[in-house]
Tab-separated table of C-alpha atoms in Angstrom:
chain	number	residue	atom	x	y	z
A	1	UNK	CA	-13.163	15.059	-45.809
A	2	UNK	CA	-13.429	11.753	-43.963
A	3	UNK	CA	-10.049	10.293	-42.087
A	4	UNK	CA	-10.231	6.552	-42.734
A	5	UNK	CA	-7.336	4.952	-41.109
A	6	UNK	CA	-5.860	1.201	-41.519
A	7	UNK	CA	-4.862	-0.467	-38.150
A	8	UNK	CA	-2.308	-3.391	-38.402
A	9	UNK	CA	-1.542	-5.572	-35.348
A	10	UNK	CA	1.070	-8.214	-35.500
A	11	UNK	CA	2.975	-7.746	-32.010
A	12	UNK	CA	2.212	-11.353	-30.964
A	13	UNK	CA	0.544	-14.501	-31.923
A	14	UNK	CA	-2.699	-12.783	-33.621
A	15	UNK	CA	-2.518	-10.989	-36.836
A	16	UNK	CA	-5.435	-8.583	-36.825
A	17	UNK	CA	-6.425	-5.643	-39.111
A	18	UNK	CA	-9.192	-3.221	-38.527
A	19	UNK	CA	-10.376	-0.034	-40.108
A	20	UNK	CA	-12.186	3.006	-38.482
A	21	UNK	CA	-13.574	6.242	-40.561
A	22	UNK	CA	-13.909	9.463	-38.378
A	23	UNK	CA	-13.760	7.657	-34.729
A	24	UNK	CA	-15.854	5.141	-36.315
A	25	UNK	CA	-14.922	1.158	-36.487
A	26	UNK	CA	-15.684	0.039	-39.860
A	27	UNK	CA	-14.417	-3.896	-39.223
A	28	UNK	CA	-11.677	-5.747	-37.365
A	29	UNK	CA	-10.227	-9.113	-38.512
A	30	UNK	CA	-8.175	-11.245	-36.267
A	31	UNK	CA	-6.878	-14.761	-37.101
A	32	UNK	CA	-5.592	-16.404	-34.512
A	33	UNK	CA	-2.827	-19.200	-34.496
A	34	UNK	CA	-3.596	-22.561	-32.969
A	35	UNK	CA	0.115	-23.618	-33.971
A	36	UNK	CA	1.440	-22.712	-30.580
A	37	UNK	CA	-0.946	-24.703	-28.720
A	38	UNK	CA	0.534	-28.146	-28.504
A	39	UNK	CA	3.675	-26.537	-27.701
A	40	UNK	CA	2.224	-24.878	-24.306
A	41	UNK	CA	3.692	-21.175	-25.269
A	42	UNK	CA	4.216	-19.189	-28.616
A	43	UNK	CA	7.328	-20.053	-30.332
A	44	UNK	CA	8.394	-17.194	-32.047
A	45	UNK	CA	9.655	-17.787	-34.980
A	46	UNK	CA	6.504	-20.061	-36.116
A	47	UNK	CA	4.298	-16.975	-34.740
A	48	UNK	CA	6.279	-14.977	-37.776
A	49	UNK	CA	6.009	-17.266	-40.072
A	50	UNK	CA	1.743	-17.680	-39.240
A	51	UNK	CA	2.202	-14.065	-39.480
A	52	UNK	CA	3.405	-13.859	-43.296
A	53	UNK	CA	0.905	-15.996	-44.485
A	54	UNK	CA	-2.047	-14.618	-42.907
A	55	UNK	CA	-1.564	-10.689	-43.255
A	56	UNK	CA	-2.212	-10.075	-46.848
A	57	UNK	CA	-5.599	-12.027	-46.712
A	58	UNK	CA	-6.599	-10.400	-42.884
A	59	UNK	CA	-6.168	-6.798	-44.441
A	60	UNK	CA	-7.739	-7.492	-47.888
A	61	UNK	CA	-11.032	-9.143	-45.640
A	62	UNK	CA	-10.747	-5.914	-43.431
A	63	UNK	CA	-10.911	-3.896	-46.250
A	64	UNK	CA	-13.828	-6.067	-48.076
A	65	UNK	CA	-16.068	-5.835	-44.542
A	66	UNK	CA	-15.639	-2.125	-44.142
A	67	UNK	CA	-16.838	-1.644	-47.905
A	68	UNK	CA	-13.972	0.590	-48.925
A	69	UNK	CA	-10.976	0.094	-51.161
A	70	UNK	CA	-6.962	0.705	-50.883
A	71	UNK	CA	-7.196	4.137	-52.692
A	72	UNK	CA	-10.022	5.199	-49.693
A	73	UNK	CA	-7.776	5.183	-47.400
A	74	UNK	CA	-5.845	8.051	-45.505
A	75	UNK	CA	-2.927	6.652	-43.354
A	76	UNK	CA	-1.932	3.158	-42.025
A	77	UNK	CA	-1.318	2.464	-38.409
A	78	UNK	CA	0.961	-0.206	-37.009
A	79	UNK	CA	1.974	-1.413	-33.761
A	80	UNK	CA	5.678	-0.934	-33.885
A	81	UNK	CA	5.873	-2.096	-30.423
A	82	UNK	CA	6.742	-4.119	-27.518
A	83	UNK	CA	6.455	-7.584	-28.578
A	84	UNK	CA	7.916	-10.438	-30.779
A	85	UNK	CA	10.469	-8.819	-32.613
A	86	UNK	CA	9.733	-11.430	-35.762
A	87	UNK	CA	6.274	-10.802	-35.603
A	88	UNK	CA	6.569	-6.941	-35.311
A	89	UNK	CA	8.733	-7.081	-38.032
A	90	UNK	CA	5.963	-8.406	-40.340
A	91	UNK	CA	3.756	-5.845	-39.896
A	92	UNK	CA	5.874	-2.986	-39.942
A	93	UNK	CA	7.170	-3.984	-43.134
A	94	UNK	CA	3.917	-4.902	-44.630
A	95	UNK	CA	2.688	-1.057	-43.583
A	96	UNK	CA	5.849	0.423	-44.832
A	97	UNK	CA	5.298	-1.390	-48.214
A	98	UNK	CA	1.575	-0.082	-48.330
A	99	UNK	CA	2.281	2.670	-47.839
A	100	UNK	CA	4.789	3.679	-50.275
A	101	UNK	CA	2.546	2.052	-52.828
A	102	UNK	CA	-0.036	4.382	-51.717
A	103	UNK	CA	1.668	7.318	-51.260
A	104	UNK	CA	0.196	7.964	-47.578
A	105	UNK	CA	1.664	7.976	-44.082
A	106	UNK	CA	2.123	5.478	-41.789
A	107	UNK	CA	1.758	6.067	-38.301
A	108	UNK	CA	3.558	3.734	-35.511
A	109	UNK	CA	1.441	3.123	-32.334
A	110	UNK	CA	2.610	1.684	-29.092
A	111	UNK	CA	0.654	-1.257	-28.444
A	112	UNK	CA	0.243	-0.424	-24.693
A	113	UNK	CA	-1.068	2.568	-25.188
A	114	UNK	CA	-3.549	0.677	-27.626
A	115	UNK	CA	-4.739	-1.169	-25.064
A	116	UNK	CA	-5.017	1.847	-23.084
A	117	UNK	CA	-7.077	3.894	-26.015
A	118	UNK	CA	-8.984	0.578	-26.948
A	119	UNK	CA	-12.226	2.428	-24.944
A	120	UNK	CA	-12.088	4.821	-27.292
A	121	UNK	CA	-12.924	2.506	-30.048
A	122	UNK	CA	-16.610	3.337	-31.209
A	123	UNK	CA	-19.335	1.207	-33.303
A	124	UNK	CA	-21.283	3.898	-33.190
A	125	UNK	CA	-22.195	7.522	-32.833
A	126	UNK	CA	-23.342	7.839	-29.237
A	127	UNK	CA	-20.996	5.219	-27.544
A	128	UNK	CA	-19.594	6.784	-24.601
A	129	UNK	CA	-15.946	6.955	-23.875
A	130	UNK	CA	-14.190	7.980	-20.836
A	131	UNK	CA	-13.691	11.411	-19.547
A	132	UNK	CA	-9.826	12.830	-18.926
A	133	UNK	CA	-8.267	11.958	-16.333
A	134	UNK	CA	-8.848	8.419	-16.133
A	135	UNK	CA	-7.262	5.708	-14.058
A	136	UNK	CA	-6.496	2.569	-16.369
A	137	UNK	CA	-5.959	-0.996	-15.101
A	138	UNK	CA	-3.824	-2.882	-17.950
A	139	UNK	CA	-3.084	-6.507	-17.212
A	140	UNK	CA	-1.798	-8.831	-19.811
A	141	UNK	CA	0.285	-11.963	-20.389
A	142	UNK	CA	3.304	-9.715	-20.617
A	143	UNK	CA	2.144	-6.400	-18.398
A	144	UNK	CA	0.083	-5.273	-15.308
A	145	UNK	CA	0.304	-1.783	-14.376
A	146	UNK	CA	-1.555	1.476	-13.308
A	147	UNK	CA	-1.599	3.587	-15.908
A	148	UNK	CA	-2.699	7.439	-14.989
A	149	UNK	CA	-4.516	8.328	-18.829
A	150	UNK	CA	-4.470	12.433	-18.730
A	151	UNK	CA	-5.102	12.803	-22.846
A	152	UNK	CA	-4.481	10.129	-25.800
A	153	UNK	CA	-0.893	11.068	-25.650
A	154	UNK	CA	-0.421	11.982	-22.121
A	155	UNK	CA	-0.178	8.625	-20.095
A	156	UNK	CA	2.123	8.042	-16.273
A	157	UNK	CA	2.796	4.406	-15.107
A	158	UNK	CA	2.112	4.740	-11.232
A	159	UNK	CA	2.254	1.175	-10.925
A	160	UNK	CA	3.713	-2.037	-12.325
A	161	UNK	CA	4.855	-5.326	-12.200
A	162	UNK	CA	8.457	-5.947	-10.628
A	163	UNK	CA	8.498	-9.632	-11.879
A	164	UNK	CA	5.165	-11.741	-13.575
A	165	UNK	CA	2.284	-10.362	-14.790
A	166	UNK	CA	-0.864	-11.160	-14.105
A	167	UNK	CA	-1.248	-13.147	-16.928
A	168	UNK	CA	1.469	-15.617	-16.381
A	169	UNK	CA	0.242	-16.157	-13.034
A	170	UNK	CA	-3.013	-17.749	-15.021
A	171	UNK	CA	-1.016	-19.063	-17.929
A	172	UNK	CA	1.998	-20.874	-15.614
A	173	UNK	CA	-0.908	-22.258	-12.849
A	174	UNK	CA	-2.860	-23.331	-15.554
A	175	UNK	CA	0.231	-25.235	-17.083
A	176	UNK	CA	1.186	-26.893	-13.607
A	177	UNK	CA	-2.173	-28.194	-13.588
A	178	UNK	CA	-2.294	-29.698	-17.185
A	179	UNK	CA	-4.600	-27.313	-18.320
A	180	UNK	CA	-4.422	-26.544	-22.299
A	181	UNK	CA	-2.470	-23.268	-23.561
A	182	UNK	CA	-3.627	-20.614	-23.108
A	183	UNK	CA	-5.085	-21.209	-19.391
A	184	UNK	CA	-6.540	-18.276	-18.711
A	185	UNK	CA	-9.706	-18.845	-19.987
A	186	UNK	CA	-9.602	-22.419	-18.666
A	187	UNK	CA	-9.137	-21.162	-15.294
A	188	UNK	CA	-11.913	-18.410	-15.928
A	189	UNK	CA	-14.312	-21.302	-16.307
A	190	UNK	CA	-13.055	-23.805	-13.856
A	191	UNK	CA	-13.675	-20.955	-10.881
A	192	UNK	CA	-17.260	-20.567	-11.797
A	193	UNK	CA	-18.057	-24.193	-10.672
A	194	UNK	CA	-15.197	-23.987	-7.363
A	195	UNK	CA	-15.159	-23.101	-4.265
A	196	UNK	CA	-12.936	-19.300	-4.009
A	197	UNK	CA	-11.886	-19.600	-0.499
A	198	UNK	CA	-10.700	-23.265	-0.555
A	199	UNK	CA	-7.564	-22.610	-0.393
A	200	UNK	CA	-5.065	-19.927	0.026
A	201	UNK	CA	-2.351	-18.986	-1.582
A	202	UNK	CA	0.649	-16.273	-0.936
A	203	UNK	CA	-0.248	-12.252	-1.742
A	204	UNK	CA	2.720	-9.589	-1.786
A	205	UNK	CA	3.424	-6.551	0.495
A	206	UNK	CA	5.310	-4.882	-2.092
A	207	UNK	CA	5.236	-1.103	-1.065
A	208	UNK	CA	3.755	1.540	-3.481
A	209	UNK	CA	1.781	0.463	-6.343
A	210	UNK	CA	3.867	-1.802	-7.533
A	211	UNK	CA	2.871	-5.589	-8.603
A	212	UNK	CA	4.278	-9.026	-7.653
A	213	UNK	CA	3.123	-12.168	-8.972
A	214	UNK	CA	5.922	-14.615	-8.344
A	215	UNK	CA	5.241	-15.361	-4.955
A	216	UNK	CA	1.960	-16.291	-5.727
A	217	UNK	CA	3.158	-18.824	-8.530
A	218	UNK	CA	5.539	-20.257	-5.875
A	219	UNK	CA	3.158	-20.821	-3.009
A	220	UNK	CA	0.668	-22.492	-5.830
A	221	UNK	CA	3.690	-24.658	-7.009
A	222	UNK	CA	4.142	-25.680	-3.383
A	223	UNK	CA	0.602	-26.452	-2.336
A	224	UNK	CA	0.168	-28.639	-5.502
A	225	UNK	CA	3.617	-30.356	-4.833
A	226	UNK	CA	3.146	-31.007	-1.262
A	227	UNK	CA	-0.787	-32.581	-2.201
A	228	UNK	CA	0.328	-34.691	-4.760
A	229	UNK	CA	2.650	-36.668	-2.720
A	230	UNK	CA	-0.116	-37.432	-0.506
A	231	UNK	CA	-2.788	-37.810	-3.436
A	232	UNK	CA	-1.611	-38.254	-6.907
A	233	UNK	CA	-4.945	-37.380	-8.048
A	234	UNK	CA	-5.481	-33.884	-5.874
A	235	UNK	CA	-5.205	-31.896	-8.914
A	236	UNK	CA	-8.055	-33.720	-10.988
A	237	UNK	CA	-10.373	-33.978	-8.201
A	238	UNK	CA	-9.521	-30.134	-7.254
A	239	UNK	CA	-9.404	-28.655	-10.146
A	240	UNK	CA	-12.673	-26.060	-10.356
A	241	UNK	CA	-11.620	-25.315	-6.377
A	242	UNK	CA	-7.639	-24.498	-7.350
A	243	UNK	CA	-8.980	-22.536	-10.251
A	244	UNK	CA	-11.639	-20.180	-8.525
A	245	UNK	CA	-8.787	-19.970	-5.341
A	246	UNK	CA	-6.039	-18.776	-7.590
A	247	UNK	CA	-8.751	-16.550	-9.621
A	248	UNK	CA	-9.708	-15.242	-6.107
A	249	UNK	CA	-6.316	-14.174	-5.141
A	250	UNK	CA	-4.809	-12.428	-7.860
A	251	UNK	CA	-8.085	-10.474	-8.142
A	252	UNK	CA	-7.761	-9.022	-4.660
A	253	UNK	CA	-4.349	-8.317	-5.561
A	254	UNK	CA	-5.518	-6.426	-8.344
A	255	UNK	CA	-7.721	-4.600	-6.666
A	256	UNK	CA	-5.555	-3.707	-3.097
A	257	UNK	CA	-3.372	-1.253	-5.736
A	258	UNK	CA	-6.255	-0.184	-7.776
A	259	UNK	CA	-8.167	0.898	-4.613
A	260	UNK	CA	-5.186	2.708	-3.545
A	261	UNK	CA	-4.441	4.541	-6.898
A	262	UNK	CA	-7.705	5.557	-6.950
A	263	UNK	CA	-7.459	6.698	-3.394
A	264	UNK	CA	-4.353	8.291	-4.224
A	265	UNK	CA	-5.372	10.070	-7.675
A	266	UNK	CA	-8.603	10.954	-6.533
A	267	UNK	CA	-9.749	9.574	-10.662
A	268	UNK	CA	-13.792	8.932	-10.880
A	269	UNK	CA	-13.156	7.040	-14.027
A	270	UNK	CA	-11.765	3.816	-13.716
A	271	UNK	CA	-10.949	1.093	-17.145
A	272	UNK	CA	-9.539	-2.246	-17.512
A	273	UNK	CA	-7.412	-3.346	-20.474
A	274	UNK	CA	-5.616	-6.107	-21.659
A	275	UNK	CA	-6.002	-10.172	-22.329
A	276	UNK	CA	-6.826	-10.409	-18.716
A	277	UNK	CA	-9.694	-7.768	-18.740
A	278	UNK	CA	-11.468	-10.960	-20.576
A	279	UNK	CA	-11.578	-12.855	-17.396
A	280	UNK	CA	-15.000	-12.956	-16.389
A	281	UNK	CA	-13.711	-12.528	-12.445
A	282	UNK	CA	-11.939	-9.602	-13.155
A	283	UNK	CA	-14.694	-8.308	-15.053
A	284	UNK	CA	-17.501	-8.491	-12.154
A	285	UNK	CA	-14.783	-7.379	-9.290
A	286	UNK	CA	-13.978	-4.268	-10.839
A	287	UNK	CA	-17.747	-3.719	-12.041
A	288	UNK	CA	-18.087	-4.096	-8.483
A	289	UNK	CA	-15.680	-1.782	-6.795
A	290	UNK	CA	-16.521	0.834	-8.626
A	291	UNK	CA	-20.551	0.824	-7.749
A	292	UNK	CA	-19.443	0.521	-4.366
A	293	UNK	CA	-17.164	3.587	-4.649
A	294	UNK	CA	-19.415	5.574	-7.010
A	295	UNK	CA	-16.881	5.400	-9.870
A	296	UNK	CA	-17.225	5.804	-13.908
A	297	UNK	CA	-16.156	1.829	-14.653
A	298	UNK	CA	-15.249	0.992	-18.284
A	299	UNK	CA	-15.464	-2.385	-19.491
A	300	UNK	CA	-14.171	-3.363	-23.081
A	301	UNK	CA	-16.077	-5.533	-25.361
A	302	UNK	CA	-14.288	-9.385	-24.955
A	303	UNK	CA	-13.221	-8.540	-28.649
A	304	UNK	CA	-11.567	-5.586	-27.997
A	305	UNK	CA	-9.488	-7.284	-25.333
A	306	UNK	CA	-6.957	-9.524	-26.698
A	307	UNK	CA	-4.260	-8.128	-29.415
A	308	UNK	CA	-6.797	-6.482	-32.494
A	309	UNK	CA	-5.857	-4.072	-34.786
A	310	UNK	CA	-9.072	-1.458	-33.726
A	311	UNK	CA	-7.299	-0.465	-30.927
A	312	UNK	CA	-4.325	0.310	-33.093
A	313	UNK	CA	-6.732	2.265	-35.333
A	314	UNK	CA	-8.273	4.162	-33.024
A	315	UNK	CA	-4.268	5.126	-31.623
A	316	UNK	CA	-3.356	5.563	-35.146
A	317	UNK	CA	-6.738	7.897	-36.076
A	318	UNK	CA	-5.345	10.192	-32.862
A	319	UNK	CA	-1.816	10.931	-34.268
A	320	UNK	CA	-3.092	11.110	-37.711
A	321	UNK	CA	-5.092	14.171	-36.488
A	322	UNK	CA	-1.874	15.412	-34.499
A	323	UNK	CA	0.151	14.669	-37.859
A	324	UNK	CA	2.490	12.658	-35.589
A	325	UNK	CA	3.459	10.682	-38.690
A	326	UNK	CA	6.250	7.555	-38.532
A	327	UNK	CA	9.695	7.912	-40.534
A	328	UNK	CA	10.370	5.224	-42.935
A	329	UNK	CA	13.273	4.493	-41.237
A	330	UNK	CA	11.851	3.598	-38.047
A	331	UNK	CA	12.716	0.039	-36.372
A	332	UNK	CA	10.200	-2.399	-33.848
A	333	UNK	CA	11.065	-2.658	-30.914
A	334	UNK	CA	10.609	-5.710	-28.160
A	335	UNK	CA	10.175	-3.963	-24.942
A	336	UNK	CA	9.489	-0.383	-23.767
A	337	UNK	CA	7.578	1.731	-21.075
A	338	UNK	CA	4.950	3.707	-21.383
């Protein structure tokens, strides 16, 4: 009998639902909220609010694209957490509702470890997934770590963040330099038409595999500051350069504790997850690397990059089979490690 599985998504700004049938991704809705734009961050409490309005008709078009119906389904997934605890709290209750109406489990996914398991999300038959063990590199707005993957539900943090993540370092730059929210992808473009080694900004010696970002941030802050005194126009007529500098640097960065995890782990699999896996940069440099170094590289699909609710699926589909179901009772949560 077939194991069809509804993934819900709502940690965030983006409320997404996907379904996937045996492995296999059926469809996977996200609308997105443009709300938050004007205000140069998400504000939480209109994220929830985007949230309640859009969930009912993202899970009925989910539904309507995969060709099934409410009664086909065999369990409901839902990312219970970290994140916004208003938006969690939409989603959770929405799957708790369904499913009681249903009369099927729910099961509650971490939506790290969705990121993490998003590789394992398959259009087809024959798409190839990684191997166990795997070495995972998951950088976010919120999160960058090393992440050593030794089964679906077997996953060590080697390395992390101590302070920003990767993605702020784009998002906060980008803001400093007037760029629109989010700036990550306006950076992404920016550096293809600049000049990488223009300038150069502060990198970490932060011992183990550990990341920093906040000294970069700082010695970007500075280097604007000091130019603009002399040039009130530096950052217009700099712009693409800035962009494909700061792009530069927190891609070697990056890739200074991924090349020593992998030294360290002795992985021939390497993956990239997260909002910031969409950066075309990162993309190419870790494509790169692992030619150079003979290594397995996984690459997600753009779409599976962001916050969607396949990768939730797919998380969901891998408990379901485990029976790891979710108690009714069970409460988001805003932050938590692997």
């Amino acid at each position: 009998m077939s194991i069809t599985i509804l993934g819900i998504e709502s940690s965030c700004d983006d409320t997404s639902a996907a379904v996937i049938r045996d492995g296999i991704l059926l469809s996977n809705v996200i609308a997105s909220q443009s709300v938050h734009e004007e205000y140069g961050g998400v504000v939480p409490e209109l994220a929830s609010r985007a949230h309640q309005q859009n969930i009912v008709p993202v899970v009925d078009t989910a539904l309507k694209r995969a060709g099934i119906s409410k009664s086909d389904l065999s369990a409901i997934a839902f990312t219970r957490g970290p994140g916004l605890l208003g938006s969690l709290l939409v989603g959770t209750s929405f799957a708790k509702g369904l499913s009681v109406g249903l009369r099927i489990p729910i099961v509650d996914v971490n939506h790290l470890h969705g990121h993490v398991l998003s590789h394992f999300v398959r259009e087809k038959e024959d798409d190839e997934v990684p191997e166990y063990p795997f070495l995972c590199l998951l950088i976010s707005g919120g999160n960058s770590q090393l992440v050593l993957v030794k089964n679906y539900n077997d996953m060590q943090i080697i390395g992390q963040t101590i302070d920003d993540a990767a993605g702020e370092a784009f998002d906060k730059c980008a803001k400093v330099m007037g760029l629109p929210y989010p700036g990550g992808p306006f950076i992404d473009r920016l550096a293809a038409e600049g000049d990488p080694k223009r300038f150069k900004f502060a990198k970490p010696h932060i011992a183990n595999l550990d990341y920093s970002f906040s000294g970069l941030k700082t010695s970007f802050l500075y280097t604007l500051r000091d130019a603009v005194k002399e040039n009130p126009n530096f950052i217009e007529e700099n712009k693409a350069d800035l962009a494909a500098s700061l792009q530069a640097t927190i891609i070697a960065i990056l890739l200074d504790k991924l090349d020593k995890a992998v030294k360290q782990t002795g992985v021939k699999t390497v993956a990239i997850g997260g909002g910031v896996s969409a950066n075309s940069g990162v993309r190419a440099a870790v494509a790169d690397y692992c030619e150079r170094h003979h290594l397995k590289a996984f690459i997600p699909k753009r779409a599976f990059t962001t916050d969607n609710a396949a990768m939730v699926a797919i998380a969901g589909y891998y408990k379901y089979l485990d029976k790891d179901f979710c108690p009714y009772d069970a409460a988001p949560f805003a932050r938590v490690t692997m």
